[in-house]
Amino acid sequence: MGKVKIKKADVWIDMTPMSDVMVLLLTFFMLTSTFTKSEPVKVETPGSVSEIKVPDKNVLNILVGNDGKIFMNMDKVSDVQVVLDDITGQFGISLTAAQRAKFLDDPMWGVPMSELEGYLNLSKSDMPEAIKKYGIPTDSVPGKEGEAAMSEFQLWVKAAHQANPEAKIAIKADIKTPYKVVKKLMSELQDMNENRYYLITQYKKAEDE
């Protein structure tokens, strides 16, 4: 008896719905993800068994390198614009449109006011390397008549909170940053009655977990 031949049929799967789903998922993650800005210096944070999430919005980030240099940024460009106008106005500095655009496009700021215009005149390719040698000074500068002297660091913090009273302070210091540097930074915040802030660390499980 001859074998019965089974007719072969091509299997066709419509991939259109899967493509639609992939595009929707990709769009969702792009719109909801928070992109981390690059930092002027690499910082290795100390470990901690405490896991407290830093807010994603309304944050004044303070970065402290292992050499003690301080840098800042805010998550809202509109806040940075207000802060920049405030600080440059206090120091009598007039920036060009090109200089302002470079400042706002910089991931973090951290240049003494006396060097700001020169720094912003650099090419955008030279700025990331140049900013590493600066850092926001914590030395007091003469205040207006009747006002207490404040450091440039304090002036930036004050301007940031005036621009956004809801902004939370988050400090990210390197594990090798000298203790006296961090202590001075915290003392300057306390002098401004800024006693609440986040300390960014690497979460590590406790040994008894």
CSV table of C-alpha atoms in Angstrom, one decimal:
chain,number,residue,atom,x,y,z
A,1,MET,CA,0.0,0.0,0.0
A,2,GLY,CA,1.4,3.3,-1.0
A,3,LYS,CA,2.2,6.0,1.6
A,4,VAL,CA,-0.2,8.8,2.0
A,5,LYS,CA,1.4,12.1,1.2
A,6,ILE,CA,0.5,14.9,3.5
A,7,LYS,CA,0.2,18.2,1.7
A,8,LYS,CA,2.7,20.7,3.2
A,9,ALA,CA,1.3,24.2,3.9
A,10,ASP,CA,3.4,27.2,4.5
A,11,VAL,CA,3.0,28.7,8.0
A,12,TRP,CA,2.6,32.5,7.9
A,13,ILE,CA,2.6,34.6,11.1
A,14,ASP,CA,1.5,38.2,11.0
A,15,MET,CA,4.2,40.1,12.9
A,16,THR,CA,2.5,43.5,12.6
A,17,PRO,CA,0.8,43.4,16.1
A,18,MET,CA,4.2,42.5,17.7
A,19,SER,CA,5.9,45.4,15.9
A,20,ASP,CA,3.2,47.7,17.2
A,21,VAL,CA,3.7,46.5,20.7
A,22,MET,CA,7.4,46.9,20.5
A,23,VAL,CA,7.1,50.5,19.3
A,24,LEU,CA,4.6,51.3,22.1
A,25,LEU,CA,6.9,49.8,24.7
A,26,LEU,CA,9.9,51.7,23.4
A,27,THR,CA,8.0,55.0,23.3
A,28,PHE,CA,6.8,54.4,26.9
A,29,PHE,CA,10.3,53.8,28.3
A,30,MET,CA,11.7,56.8,26.4
A,31,LEU,CA,9.0,59.1,27.8
A,32,THR,CA,9.1,57.8,31.4
A,33,SER,CA,12.9,57.3,31.8
A,34,THR,CA,15.0,59.7,33.7
A,35,PHE,CA,18.3,60.2,31.9
A,36,THR,CA,21.4,60.7,34.2
A,37,LYS,CA,23.5,63.7,33.4
A,38,SER,CA,27.2,63.3,32.9
A,39,GLU,CA,29.4,64.5,35.8
A,40,PRO,CA,32.6,66.5,35.7
A,41,VAL,CA,34.4,64.0,37.9
A,42,LYS,CA,33.9,60.4,38.6
A,43,VAL,CA,32.7,59.8,42.2
A,44,GLU,CA,32.6,56.5,44.0
A,45,THR,CA,30.1,56.9,46.8
A,46,PRO,CA,30.5,55.1,50.2
A,47,GLY,CA,28.4,52.1,51.1
A,48,SER,CA,25.4,52.2,53.4
A,49,VAL,CA,22.8,49.8,54.7
A,50,SER,CA,20.2,52.5,54.5
A,51,GLU,CA,18.2,52.7,51.2
A,52,ILE,CA,16.4,56.0,50.8
A,53,LYS,CA,15.4,57.0,47.3
A,54,VAL,CA,16.4,60.5,46.2
A,55,PRO,CA,13.5,62.3,44.5
A,56,ASP,CA,13.6,62.5,40.7
A,57,LYS,CA,12.3,66.0,40.5
A,58,ASN,CA,13.0,69.3,42.3
A,59,VAL,CA,16.5,68.4,43.4
A,60,LEU,CA,19.6,70.5,43.8
A,61,ASN,CA,22.5,68.0,43.3
A,62,ILE,CA,25.8,68.8,45.0
A,63,LEU,CA,28.8,66.7,43.7
A,64,VAL,CA,32.0,66.6,45.8
A,65,GLY,CA,35.1,65.0,44.1
A,66,ASN,CA,37.8,63.2,46.0
A,67,ASP,CA,39.9,66.3,45.7
A,68,GLY,CA,37.3,68.4,47.4
A,69,LYS,CA,36.0,70.3,44.3
A,70,ILE,CA,32.3,71.1,44.4
A,71,PHE,CA,29.9,71.1,41.5
A,72,MET,CA,26.1,71.5,41.2
A,73,ASN,CA,23.1,71.1,39.0
A,74,MET,CA,19.3,71.2,39.1
A,75,ASP,CA,16.9,69.0,37.2
A,76,LYS,CA,14.8,71.9,35.7
A,77,VAL,CA,16.4,74.1,33.1
A,78,SER,CA,13.9,76.9,33.9
A,79,ASP,CA,15.3,76.9,37.5
A,80,VAL,CA,18.9,77.0,36.3
A,81,GLN,CA,18.0,80.1,34.2
A,82,VAL,CA,16.6,81.9,37.2
A,83,VAL,CA,19.6,80.9,39.3
A,84,LEU,CA,22.1,82.1,36.7
A,85,ASP,CA,20.4,85.5,36.3
A,86,ASP,CA,20.4,85.9,40.1
A,87,ILE,CA,24.1,85.0,40.6
A,88,THR,CA,25.5,87.0,37.6
A,89,GLY,CA,23.4,89.9,38.7
A,90,GLN,CA,25.0,89.9,42.2
A,91,PHE,CA,28.5,89.8,40.7
A,92,GLY,CA,27.7,92.3,37.9
A,93,ILE,CA,28.4,89.9,35.1
A,94,SER,CA,26.7,90.2,31.8
A,95,LEU,CA,26.8,87.0,29.7
A,96,THR,CA,26.2,86.9,26.0
A,97,ALA,CA,23.5,84.7,24.5
A,98,ALA,CA,26.1,82.2,23.4
A,99,GLN,CA,27.6,82.1,26.9
A,100,ARG,CA,24.2,81.6,28.5
A,101,ALA,CA,23.4,78.8,26.1
A,102,LYS,CA,26.7,77.0,27.0
A,103,PHE,CA,26.0,77.4,30.7
A,104,LEU,CA,22.5,75.9,30.4
A,105,ASP,CA,23.7,73.1,28.2
A,106,ASP,CA,26.5,72.2,30.7
A,107,PRO,CA,25.6,69.0,32.8
A,108,MET,CA,26.8,70.7,36.0
A,109,TRP,CA,28.2,74.1,36.9
A,110,GLY,CA,31.3,74.6,39.2
A,111,VAL,CA,33.5,77.5,38.2
A,112,PRO,CA,34.4,80.5,40.4
A,113,MET,CA,32.6,83.6,39.3
A,114,SER,CA,35.9,85.3,38.5
A,115,GLU,CA,36.6,82.5,35.9
A,116,LEU,CA,33.1,82.1,34.6
A,117,GLU,CA,33.2,84.2,31.4
A,118,GLY,CA,36.6,82.8,30.4
A,119,TYR,CA,35.3,79.3,30.9
A,120,LEU,CA,32.2,79.9,28.8
A,121,ASN,CA,34.3,81.3,26.0
A,122,LEU,CA,36.0,77.9,25.6
A,123,SER,CA,34.8,75.6,22.9
A,124,LYS,CA,32.2,73.0,24.0
A,125,SER,CA,34.7,70.2,23.3
A,126,ASP,CA,37.2,71.8,25.8
A,127,MET,CA,34.7,72.6,28.6
A,128,PRO,CA,34.3,69.1,30.0
A,129,GLU,CA,38.0,68.8,30.7
A,130,ALA,CA,38.5,72.4,31.8
A,131,ILE,CA,35.8,72.3,34.5
A,132,LYS,CA,37.6,69.6,36.3
A,133,LYS,CA,40.3,72.0,37.6
A,134,TYR,CA,37.8,74.4,39.1
A,135,GLY,CA,35.0,73.8,41.6
A,136,ILE,CA,32.7,76.2,43.5
A,137,PRO,CA,34.6,78.1,46.2
A,138,THR,CA,33.6,77.8,49.8
A,139,ASP,CA,35.5,80.9,50.9
A,140,SER,CA,33.4,83.8,52.0
A,141,VAL,CA,33.0,86.8,49.7
A,142,PRO,CA,32.2,90.4,50.9
A,143,GLY,CA,28.4,90.9,51.2
A,144,LYS,CA,26.3,93.9,50.7
A,145,GLU,CA,26.2,96.5,53.4
A,146,GLY,CA,24.3,95.1,56.4
A,147,GLU,CA,24.5,91.6,55.1
A,148,ALA,CA,26.7,88.8,56.4
A,149,ALA,CA,29.4,87.5,54.1
A,150,MET,CA,28.6,84.3,52.3
A,151,SER,CA,30.7,81.9,50.2
A,152,GLU,CA,30.0,81.4,46.5
A,153,PHE,CA,28.7,78.0,47.4
A,154,GLN,CA,26.2,79.4,49.8
A,155,LEU,CA,25.1,82.0,47.2
A,156,TRP,CA,24.4,79.3,44.7
A,157,VAL,CA,22.4,77.3,47.2
A,158,LYS,CA,20.4,80.4,48.3
A,159,ALA,CA,19.7,81.3,44.7
A,160,ALA,CA,18.6,77.7,43.9
A,161,HIS,CA,16.1,77.7,46.8
A,162,GLN,CA,14.8,81.1,45.8
A,163,ALA,CA,14.3,79.8,42.3
A,164,ASN,CA,12.6,76.7,43.6
A,165,PRO,CA,11.6,76.6,47.3
A,166,GLU,CA,10.6,72.9,46.9
A,167,ALA,CA,14.1,71.8,45.8
A,168,LYS,CA,15.6,69.1,47.9
A,169,ILE,CA,19.4,69.0,48.5
A,170,ALA,CA,21.2,65.8,47.5
A,171,ILE,CA,24.9,65.5,48.3
A,172,LYS,CA,27.1,63.0,46.4
A,173,ALA,CA,30.6,62.8,47.8
A,174,ASP,CA,33.4,60.5,46.9
A,175,ILE,CA,34.4,57.8,49.4
A,176,LYS,CA,38.0,59.3,49.3
A,177,THR,CA,36.8,62.9,49.8
A,178,PRO,CA,38.6,64.3,52.9
A,179,TYR,CA,36.3,64.5,55.9
A,180,LYS,CA,37.1,68.1,56.6
A,181,VAL,CA,35.8,69.1,53.1
A,182,VAL,CA,32.5,67.4,53.7
A,183,LYS,CA,32.3,68.8,57.2
A,184,LYS,CA,32.9,72.3,55.9
A,185,LEU,CA,30.2,71.9,53.2
A,186,MET,CA,27.7,70.7,55.8
A,187,SER,CA,28.6,73.6,58.2
A,188,GLU,CA,28.0,76.1,55.4
A,189,LEU,CA,24.6,74.5,54.8
A,190,GLN,CA,23.8,74.6,58.5
A,191,ASP,CA,24.8,78.3,58.6
A,192,MET,CA,22.0,78.8,56.1
A,193,ASN,CA,19.5,76.7,58.2
A,194,GLU,CA,19.7,74.0,55.5
A,195,ASN,CA,19.7,71.1,57.9
A,196,ARG,CA,17.8,68.5,55.8
A,197,TYR,CA,19.5,66.9,52.8
A,198,TYR,CA,20.0,63.5,51.2
A,199,LEU,CA,23.4,61.8,51.2
A,200,ILE,CA,23.8,59.6,48.2
A,201,THR,CA,25.4,56.2,48.9
A,202,GLN,CA,25.7,52.7,47.5
A,203,TYR,CA,23.2,50.4,49.1
A,204,LYS,CA,24.8,47.3,50.8
A,205,LYS,CA,22.9,44.6,52.6
A,206,ALA,CA,23.5,44.3,56.3
A,207,GLU,CA,25.4,41.2,57.4
A,208,ASP,CA,22.5,39.8,59.4
A,209,GLU,CA,20.1,40.0,56.5
